XYZ file of C-alpha atoms in Angstrom:
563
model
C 10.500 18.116 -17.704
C 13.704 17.318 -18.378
C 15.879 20.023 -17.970
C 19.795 18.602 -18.369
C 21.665 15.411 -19.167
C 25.473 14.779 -18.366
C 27.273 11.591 -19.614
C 30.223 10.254 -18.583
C 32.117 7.700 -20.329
C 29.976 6.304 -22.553
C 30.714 4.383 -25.350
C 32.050 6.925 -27.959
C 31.131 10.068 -25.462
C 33.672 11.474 -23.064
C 31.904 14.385 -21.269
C 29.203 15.847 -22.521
C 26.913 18.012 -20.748
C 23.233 19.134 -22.401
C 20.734 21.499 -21.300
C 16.875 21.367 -22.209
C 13.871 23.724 -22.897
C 10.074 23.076 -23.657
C 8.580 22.326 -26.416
C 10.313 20.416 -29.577
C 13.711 19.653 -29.167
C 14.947 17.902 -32.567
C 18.339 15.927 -32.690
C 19.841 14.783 -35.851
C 23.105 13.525 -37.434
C 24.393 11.392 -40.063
C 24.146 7.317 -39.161
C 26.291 6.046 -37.264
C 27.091 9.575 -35.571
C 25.883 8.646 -31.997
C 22.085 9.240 -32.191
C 22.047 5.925 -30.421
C 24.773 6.301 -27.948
C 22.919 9.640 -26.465
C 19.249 7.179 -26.082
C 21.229 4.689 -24.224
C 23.043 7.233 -22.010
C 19.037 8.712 -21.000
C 18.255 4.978 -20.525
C 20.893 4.153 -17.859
C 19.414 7.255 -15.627
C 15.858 6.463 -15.819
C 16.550 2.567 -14.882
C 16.630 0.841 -17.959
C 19.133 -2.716 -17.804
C 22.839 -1.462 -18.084
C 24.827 -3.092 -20.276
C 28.505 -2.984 -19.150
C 29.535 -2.446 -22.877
C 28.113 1.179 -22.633
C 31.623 2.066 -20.442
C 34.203 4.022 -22.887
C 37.070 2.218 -23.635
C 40.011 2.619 -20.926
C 37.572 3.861 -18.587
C 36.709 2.276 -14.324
C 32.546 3.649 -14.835
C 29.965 5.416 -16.578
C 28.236 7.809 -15.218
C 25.067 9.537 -16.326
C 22.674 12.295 -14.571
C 19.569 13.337 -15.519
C 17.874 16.835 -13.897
C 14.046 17.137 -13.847
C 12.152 20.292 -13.338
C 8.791 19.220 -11.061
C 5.404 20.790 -12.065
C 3.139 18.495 -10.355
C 5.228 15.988 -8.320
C 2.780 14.644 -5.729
C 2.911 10.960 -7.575
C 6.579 11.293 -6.831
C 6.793 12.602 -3.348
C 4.907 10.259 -2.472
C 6.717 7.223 -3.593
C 10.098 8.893 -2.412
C 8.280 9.683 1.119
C 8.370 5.949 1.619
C 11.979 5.339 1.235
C 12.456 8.624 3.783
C 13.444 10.792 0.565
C 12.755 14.343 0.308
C 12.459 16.101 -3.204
C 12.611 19.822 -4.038
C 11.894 21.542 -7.488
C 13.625 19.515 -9.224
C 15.192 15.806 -9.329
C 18.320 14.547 -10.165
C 18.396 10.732 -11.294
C 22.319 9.292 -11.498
C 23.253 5.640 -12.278
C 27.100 4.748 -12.006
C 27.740 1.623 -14.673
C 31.075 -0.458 -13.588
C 33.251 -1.865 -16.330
C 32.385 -5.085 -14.407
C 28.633 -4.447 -15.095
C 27.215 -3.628 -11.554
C 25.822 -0.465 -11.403
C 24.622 1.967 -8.962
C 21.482 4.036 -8.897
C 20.774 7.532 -6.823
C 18.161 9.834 -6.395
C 18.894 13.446 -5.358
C 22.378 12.068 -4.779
C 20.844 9.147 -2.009
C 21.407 5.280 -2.897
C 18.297 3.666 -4.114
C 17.676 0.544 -6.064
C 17.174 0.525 -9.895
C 13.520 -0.995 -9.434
C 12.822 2.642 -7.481
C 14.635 4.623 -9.619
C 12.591 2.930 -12.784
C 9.378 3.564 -10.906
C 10.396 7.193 -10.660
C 11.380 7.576 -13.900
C 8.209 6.200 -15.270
C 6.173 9.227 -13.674
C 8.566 11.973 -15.317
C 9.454 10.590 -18.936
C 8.180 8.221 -21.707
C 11.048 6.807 -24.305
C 9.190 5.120 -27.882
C 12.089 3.409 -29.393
C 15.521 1.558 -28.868
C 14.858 1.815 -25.205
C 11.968 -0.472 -23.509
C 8.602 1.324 -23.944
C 6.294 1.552 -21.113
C 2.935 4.052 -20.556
C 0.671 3.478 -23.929
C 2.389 0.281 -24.850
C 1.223 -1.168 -21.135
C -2.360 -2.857 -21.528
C -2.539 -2.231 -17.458
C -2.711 1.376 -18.272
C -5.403 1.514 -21.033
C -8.362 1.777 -19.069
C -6.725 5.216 -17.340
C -6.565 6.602 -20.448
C -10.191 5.902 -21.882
C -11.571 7.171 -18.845
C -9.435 10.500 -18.381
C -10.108 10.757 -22.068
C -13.856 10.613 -22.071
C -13.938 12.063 -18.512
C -14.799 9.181 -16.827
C -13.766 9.746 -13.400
C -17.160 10.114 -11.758
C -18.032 6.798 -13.037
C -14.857 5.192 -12.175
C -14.823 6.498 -8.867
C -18.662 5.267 -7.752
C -17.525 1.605 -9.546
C -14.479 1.996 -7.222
C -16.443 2.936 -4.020
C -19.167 0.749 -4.356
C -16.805 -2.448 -5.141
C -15.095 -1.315 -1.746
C -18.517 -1.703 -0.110
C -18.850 -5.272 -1.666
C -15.808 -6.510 -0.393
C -16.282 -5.260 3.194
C -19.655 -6.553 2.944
C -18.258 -10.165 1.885
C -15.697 -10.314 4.221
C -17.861 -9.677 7.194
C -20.030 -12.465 6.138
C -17.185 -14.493 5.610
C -16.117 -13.805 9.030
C -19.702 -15.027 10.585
C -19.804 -17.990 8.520
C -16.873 -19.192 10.175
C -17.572 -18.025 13.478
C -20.883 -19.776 12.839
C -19.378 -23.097 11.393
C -16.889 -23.082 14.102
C -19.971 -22.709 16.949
C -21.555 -25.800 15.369
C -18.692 -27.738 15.832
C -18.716 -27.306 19.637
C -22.412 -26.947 20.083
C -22.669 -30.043 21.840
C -19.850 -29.512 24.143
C -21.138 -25.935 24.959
C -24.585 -26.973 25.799
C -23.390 -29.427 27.816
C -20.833 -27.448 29.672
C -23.488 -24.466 30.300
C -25.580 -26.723 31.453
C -23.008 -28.064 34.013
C -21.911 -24.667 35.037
C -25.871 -23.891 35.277
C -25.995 -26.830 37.948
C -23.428 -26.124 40.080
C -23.955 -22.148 39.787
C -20.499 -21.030 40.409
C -19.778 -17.600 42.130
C -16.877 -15.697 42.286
C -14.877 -16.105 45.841
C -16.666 -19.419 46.734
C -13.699 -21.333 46.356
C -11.945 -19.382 49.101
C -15.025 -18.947 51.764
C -14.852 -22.766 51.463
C -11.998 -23.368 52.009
C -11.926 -21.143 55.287
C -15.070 -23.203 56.238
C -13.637 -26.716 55.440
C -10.309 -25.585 57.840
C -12.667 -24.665 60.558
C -15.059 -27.843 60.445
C -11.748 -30.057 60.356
C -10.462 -28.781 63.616
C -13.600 -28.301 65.629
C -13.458 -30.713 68.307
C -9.929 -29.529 69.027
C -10.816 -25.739 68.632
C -13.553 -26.884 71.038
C -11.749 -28.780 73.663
C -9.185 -25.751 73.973
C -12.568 -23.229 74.349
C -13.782 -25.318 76.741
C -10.310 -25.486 78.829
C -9.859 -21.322 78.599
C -13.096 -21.416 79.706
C -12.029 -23.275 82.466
C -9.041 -21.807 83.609
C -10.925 -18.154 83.157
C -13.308 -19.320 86.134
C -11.127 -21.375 88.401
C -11.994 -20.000 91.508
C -13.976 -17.102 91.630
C -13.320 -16.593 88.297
C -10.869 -13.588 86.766
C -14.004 -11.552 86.248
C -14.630 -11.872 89.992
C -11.540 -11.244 91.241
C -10.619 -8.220 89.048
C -14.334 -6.269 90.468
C -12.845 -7.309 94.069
C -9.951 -6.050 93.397
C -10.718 -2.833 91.622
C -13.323 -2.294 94.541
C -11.124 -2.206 96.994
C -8.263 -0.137 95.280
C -11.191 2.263 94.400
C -12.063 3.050 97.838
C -8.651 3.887 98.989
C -7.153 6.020 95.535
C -8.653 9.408 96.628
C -6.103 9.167 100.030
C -3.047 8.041 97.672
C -2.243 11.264 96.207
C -3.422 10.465 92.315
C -0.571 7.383 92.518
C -3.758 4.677 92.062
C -4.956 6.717 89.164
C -3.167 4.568 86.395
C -3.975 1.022 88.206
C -7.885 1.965 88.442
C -7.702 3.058 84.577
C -5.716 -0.379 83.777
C -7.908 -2.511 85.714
C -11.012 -1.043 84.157
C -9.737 -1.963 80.809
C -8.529 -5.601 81.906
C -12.573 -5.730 83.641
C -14.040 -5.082 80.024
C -12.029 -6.685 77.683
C -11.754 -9.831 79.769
C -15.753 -9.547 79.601
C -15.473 -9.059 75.911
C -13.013 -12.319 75.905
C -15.251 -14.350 77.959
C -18.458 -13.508 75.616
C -16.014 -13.759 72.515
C -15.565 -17.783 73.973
C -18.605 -18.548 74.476
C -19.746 -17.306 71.113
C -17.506 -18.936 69.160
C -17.821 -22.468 71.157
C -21.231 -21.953 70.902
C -20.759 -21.791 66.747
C -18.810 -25.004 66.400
C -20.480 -27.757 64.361
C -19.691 -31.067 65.087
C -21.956 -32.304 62.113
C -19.944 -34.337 60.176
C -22.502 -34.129 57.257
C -22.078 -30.322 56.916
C -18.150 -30.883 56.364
C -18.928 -33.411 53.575
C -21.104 -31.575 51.902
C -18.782 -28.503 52.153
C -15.902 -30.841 50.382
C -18.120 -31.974 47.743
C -19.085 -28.264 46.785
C -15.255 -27.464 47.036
C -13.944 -30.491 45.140
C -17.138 -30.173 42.469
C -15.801 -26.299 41.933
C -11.620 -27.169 41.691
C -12.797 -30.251 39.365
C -14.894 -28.443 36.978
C -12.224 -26.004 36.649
C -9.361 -28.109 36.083
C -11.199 -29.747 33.454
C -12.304 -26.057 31.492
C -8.598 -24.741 32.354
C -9.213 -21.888 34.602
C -10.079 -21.089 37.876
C -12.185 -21.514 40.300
C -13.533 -17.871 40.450
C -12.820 -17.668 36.244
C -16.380 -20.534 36.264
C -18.933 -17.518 36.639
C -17.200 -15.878 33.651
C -16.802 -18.814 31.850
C -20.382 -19.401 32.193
C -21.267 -16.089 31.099
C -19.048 -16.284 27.707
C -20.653 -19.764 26.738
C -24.282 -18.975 27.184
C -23.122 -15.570 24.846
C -21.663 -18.290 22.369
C -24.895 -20.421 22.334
C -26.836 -17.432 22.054
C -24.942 -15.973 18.841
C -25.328 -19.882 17.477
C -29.165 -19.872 17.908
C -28.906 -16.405 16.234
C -26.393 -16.868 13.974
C -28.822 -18.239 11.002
C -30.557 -15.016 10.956
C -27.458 -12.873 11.418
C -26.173 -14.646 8.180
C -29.493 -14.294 6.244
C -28.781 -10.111 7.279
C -25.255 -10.330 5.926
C -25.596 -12.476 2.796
C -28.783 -9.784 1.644
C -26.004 -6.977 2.482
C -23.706 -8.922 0.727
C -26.461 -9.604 -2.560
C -27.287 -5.226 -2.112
C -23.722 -4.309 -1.861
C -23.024 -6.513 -5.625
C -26.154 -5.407 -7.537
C -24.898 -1.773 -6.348
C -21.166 -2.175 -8.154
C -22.808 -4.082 -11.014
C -25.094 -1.479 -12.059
C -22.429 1.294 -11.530
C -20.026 -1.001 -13.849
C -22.444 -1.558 -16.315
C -23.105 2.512 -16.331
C -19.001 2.621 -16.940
C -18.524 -0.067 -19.506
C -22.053 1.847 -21.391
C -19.607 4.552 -21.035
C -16.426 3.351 -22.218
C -18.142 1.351 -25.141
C -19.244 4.806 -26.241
C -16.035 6.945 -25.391
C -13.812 4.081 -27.403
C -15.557 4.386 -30.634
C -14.994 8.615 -30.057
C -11.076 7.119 -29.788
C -11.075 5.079 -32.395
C -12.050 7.488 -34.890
C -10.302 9.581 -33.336
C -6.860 7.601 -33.982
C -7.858 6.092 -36.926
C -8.014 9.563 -38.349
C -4.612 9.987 -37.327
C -2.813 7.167 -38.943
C -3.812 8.186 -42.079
C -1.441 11.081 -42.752
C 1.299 9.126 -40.920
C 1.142 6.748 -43.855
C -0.984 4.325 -42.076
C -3.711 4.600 -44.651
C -4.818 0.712 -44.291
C -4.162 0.830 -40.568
C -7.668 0.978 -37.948
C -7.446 1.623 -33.861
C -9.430 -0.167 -31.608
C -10.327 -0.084 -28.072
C -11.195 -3.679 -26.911
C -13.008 -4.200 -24.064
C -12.923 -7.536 -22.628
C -15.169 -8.745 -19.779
C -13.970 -10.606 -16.805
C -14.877 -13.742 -14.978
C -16.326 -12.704 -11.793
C -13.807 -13.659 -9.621
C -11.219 -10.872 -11.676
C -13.607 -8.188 -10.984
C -12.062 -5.409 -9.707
C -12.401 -1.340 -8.679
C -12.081 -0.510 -11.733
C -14.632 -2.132 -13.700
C -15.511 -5.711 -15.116
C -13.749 -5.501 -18.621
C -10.248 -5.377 -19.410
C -9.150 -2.501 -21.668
C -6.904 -2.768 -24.402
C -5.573 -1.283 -27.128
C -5.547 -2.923 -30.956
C -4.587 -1.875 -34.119
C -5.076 -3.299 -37.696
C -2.007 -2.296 -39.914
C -3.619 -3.999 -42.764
C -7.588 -4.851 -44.346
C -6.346 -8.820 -44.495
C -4.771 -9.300 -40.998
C -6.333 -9.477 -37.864
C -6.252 -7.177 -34.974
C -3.612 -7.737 -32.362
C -1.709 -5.548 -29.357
C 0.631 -2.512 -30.703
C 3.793 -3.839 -29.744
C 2.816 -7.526 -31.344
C 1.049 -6.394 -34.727
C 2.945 -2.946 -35.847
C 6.952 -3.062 -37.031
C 9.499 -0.925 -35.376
C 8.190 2.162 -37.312
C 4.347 1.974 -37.812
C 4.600 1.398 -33.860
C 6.404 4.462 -33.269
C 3.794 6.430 -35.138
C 0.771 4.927 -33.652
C 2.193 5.655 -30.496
C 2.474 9.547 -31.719
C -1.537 9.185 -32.884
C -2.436 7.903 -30.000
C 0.002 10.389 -27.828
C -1.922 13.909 -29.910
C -5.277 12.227 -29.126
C -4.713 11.580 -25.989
C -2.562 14.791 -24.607
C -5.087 15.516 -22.145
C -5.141 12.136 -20.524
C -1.518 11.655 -20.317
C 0.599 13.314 -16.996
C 3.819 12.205 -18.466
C 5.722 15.134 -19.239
C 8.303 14.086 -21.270
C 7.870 12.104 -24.271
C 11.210 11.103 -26.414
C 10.354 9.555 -29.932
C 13.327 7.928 -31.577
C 13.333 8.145 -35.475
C 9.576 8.034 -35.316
C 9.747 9.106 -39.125
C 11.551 5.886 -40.219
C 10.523 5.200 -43.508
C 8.744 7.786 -44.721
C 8.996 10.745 -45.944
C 7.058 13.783 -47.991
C 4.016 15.165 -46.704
C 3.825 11.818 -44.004
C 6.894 13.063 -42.730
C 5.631 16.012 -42.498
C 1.979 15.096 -40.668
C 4.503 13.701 -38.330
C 6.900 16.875 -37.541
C 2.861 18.621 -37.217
C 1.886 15.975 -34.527
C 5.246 16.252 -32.807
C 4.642 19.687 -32.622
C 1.408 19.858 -31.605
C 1.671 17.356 -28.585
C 4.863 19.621 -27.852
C 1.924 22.238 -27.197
C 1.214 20.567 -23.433
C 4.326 18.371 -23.128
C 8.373 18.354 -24.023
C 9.276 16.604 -27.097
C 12.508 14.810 -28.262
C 13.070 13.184 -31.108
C 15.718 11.658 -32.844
C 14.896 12.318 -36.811
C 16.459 12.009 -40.355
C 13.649 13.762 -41.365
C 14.045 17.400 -42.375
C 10.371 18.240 -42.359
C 10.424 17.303 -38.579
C 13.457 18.842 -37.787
C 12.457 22.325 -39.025
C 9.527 21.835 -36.732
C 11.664 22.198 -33.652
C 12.078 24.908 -30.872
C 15.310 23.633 -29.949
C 17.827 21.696 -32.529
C 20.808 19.617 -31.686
C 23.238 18.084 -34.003
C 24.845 14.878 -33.392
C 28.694 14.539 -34.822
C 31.329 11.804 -34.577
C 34.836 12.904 -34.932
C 37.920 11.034 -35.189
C 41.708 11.320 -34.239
C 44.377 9.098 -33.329
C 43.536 8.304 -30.097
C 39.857 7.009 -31.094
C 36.189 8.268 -32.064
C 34.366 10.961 -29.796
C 30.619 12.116 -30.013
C 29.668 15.352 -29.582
C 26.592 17.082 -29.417
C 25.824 21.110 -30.591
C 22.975 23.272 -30.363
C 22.332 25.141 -33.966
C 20.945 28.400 -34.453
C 20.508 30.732 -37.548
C 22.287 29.661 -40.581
C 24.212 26.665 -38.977
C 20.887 24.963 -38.186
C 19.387 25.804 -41.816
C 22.833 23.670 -42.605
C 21.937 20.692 -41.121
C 18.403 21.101 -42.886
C 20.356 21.439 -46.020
C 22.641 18.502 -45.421
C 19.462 16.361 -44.438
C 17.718 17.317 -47.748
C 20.682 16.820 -50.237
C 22.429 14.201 -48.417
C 26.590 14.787 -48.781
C 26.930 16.935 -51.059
C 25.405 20.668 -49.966
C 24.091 22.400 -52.969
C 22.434 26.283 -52.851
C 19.034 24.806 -53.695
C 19.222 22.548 -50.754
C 20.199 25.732 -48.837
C 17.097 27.626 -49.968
C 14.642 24.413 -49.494
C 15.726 24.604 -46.214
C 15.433 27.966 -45.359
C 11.624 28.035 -46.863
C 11.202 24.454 -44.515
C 12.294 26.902 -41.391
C 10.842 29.968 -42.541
C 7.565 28.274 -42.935
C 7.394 26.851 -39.629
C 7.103 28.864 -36.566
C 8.808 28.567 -33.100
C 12.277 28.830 -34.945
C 15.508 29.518 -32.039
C 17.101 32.428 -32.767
C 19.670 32.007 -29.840
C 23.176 32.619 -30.762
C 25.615 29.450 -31.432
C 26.885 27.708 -28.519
């Protein structure tokens, strides 16, 4: 709730500081006093459009700050978390007006803009009067109330999760249609290219075997000539095998008499005697593998060419065909089954609708039942608030299919008929300035319960009448003061003696201008202002004593002493 306001420099106020309680807090004072001044001052903090008028004369900026005790601020952290802003128990909103008209906005004393500071405003107080009205008066925010009201939520929440379930449902048969459409397009192309790949069965490291092959078939008759020479020159003469046994013979026989100095010449002519073996065998094995075919080397470059063409003409590589392969047969494969995949998905699709349809039928059966319960209910209301002719009426409106939503397939609103001979229309378009104000207050006691906002300000919601209507309304005020914190700015004394908490309004004047001040009355300085409200200028003794049976009458009187 709101828990202080201090102005700077606006208009007719110089510095004025206020602190707030619970419950009822009245504020009254002769026209023209200020009662105005104070509404715009709360308006600059909680976001509403600054006017740079509102900066006192002779002064660089307004400045206004507005403190809120938290009780339940999840909504709020939560919108703050997103701009990296931390709250505690309570909140301070500032705005700083220029005399050029730009303004500033802050919240716990970091910059924001004055679309977040609005937002946050919205979740912590309501204003019904000179400032823009929001909460009740917002059509978007009638269905919220008729279902907290009748208690709705179970409902809401099933039509919520079940038109979740519907729109996954679509999309994913959205997505195959298009992955389906899309496949049609290229089916020709990708049975002809599987069929292609199937031909020339691709594997994965052809390319390079191949190519090792085609290098070798190329050069054969040389690689064979040079075989054949080596082979030659190996077994000129007795041949190197030959003449290495001869020679290791006859070192053999003669290395036991040298002492151990033939020891490393035996070992190193044992190991030229075998490898030269394994060379000659090597040779002969590998001239014995050369191919002089010439038709094995063609058909080895038509394989290779067939390969490096077919995947220069899919973009990849050589080795990529196999894969390639594998991903287009998949592709024809979800085409041939993509007919009965879609059948699957659309009856998903038709389950997942009839599903939200009956649980928004079960709502609107609902909410058809708990508006009538809220239409008498507010009807009954206006009556003592001198509405007597005036009828509520929740309107539910259904929606083209395309505007269904989570949260059902009507639109809620909220009507009212001021009069027998004129038709039903929105509040703020069918009631004047002060039969809105005290729909809004029959609709605000009805609807306590379903309303988290927990400050309300009402601004001369008793404009206009008087007598027992004015006092149905200081009753109402009261009781929605019960669950949430109340201002109003009055001229009516049968509201103001309803108040916990009563502030008096005065303009004073000297030669250097006008100033507005504000004062808290207790005791016999608030039965006063009761007086002065009842007799007008002139304070008479019976005025006095009216007002003291108006206070004495009504409980919750402040007994705090004078500030």
């Amino acid at each position: 709730m709101l828990r202080s306001l201090s102005i700077r420099n606006v208009v007719l106020i110089d510095r004025l500081d206020l602190g707030f309680d619970g419950g009822l807090s009245v504020l009254t004072g002769e026209t023209g006093s200020g009662k105005s001044i104070l509404l715009d001052s709360l308006g600059l903090a909680i976001g509403v459009r600054a006017d740079s008028d509102l900066v006192r004369k002779g002064a660089d900026q307004s400045a206004v700050t507005a403190e809120f005790e938290l009780n339940d601020s999840s909504g709020i952290n939560l919108l703050l978390a997103e701009q990296g802003i931390e709250t505690a128990a309570n909140l301070v909103l500032r705005r700083v007006l220029s005399a050029d008209g730009r303004s500033r906005a802050f919240v716990n004393d970091q910059p924001v803009s004055v679309a977040l500071l609005r937002r946050v405003s919205e979740l912590l107080v309501e204003v019904h009067g000179q400032l823009e009205t929001h909460g009740l008066l917002d059509p978007a925010t009638h269905h919220r109330f008729v279902d907290v009201f009748g208690g709705l939520e179970p409902e809401l929440e099933k039509t919520a999760g079940n038109f979740g379930q519907w729109r996954e449902a679509q999309a994913a048969y959205d997505q195959a249609r298009q992955e389906v459409e899309k496949a049609k397009k290229d089916e020709e192309f990708l049975r002809h290219a599987v069929e292609e790949l199937r031909r020339l069965d691709p594997q994965t490291g052809e390319e390079e075997e191949l190519s090792a092959k085609r290098l070798i078939l190329m050069n054969s008759e040389q690689l064979i000539q040079n075989l054949n020479e080596a082979s030659e020159d190996l077994n000129q003469g007795i041949g190197v095998e030959s003449a290495l046994q001869g020679a290791l013979q006859k070192i053999t026989k003669v290395s036991d008499k040298a002492g151990g100095r033939l020891d490393e010449a035996v070992a190193a002519l044992e190991r030229a005697l075998v490898e030269t073996g394994e060379g000659v065998a090597a040779l002969e094995a590998a001239s014995g593998s050369m191919d002089l075919d010439p038709r094995q080397l063609e058909q080895l470059e038509e394989r290779l060419f067939a390969l490096r063409g077919l995947a220069r003409k899919h973009e990849v590589t050589a080795d990529e065909l196999a894969a390639l392969r594998v991903d287009m047969e998949r592709q024809l494969a979800a085409l041939e089954g993509g007919a009965a995949n879609l059948d699957a998905l659309a009856k998903e699709v038709d389950n997942c609708r009839a599903g939200y349809i009956a649980a928004a039928e079960t709502l609107t059966k609902k909410r058809q039942a708990v508006g009538e319960k809220l239409d008498k209910a507010v009807t009954g209301e206006l009556a003592p608030l001198k509405l007597e002719a005036a009828t509520f009426h929740t309107k539910l409106d259904p929606l083209e299919e395309s505007d269904w939503n989570e949260f059902g397939r009507e639109y809620v609103t909220f009507e009212v008929k001021t009069n027998p001979n004129t038709a039903a229309g929105p509040l703020h378009r069918v009631a004047s300035g002060g039969e809105l104000a005290r729909i809004t207050l029959a609709l605000k006691v009805v609807l306590a319960d379903a309303d988290s906002v927990p400050t309300i300000i009402f601004d001369e919601v008793d404009a206009g009448i008087g007598g027992a209507a004015a006092a149905a309304v200081g009753e109402r005020l009261a009781q929605l003061a019960r669950d949430h914190q109340v201002l109003v700015v009055t001229h009516s004394p049968q509201v103001a003696a309803r108040g916990d908490s009563h502030w008096r309004i005065v303009k004073t004047g000297d030669a250097d201008g006008n100033i507005t001040n504000v004062d808290r009355l207790v005791d016999d300085h608030r039965t006063e202002e009761v007086a002065r409200m009842l007799a007008g200028a002139k304070i008479t003794d019976e005025a006095r004593s009216a007002a003291g049976i108006l206070l004495d009458g009504v409980p919750g009187e402040d007994s705090e002493a004078a500030e």
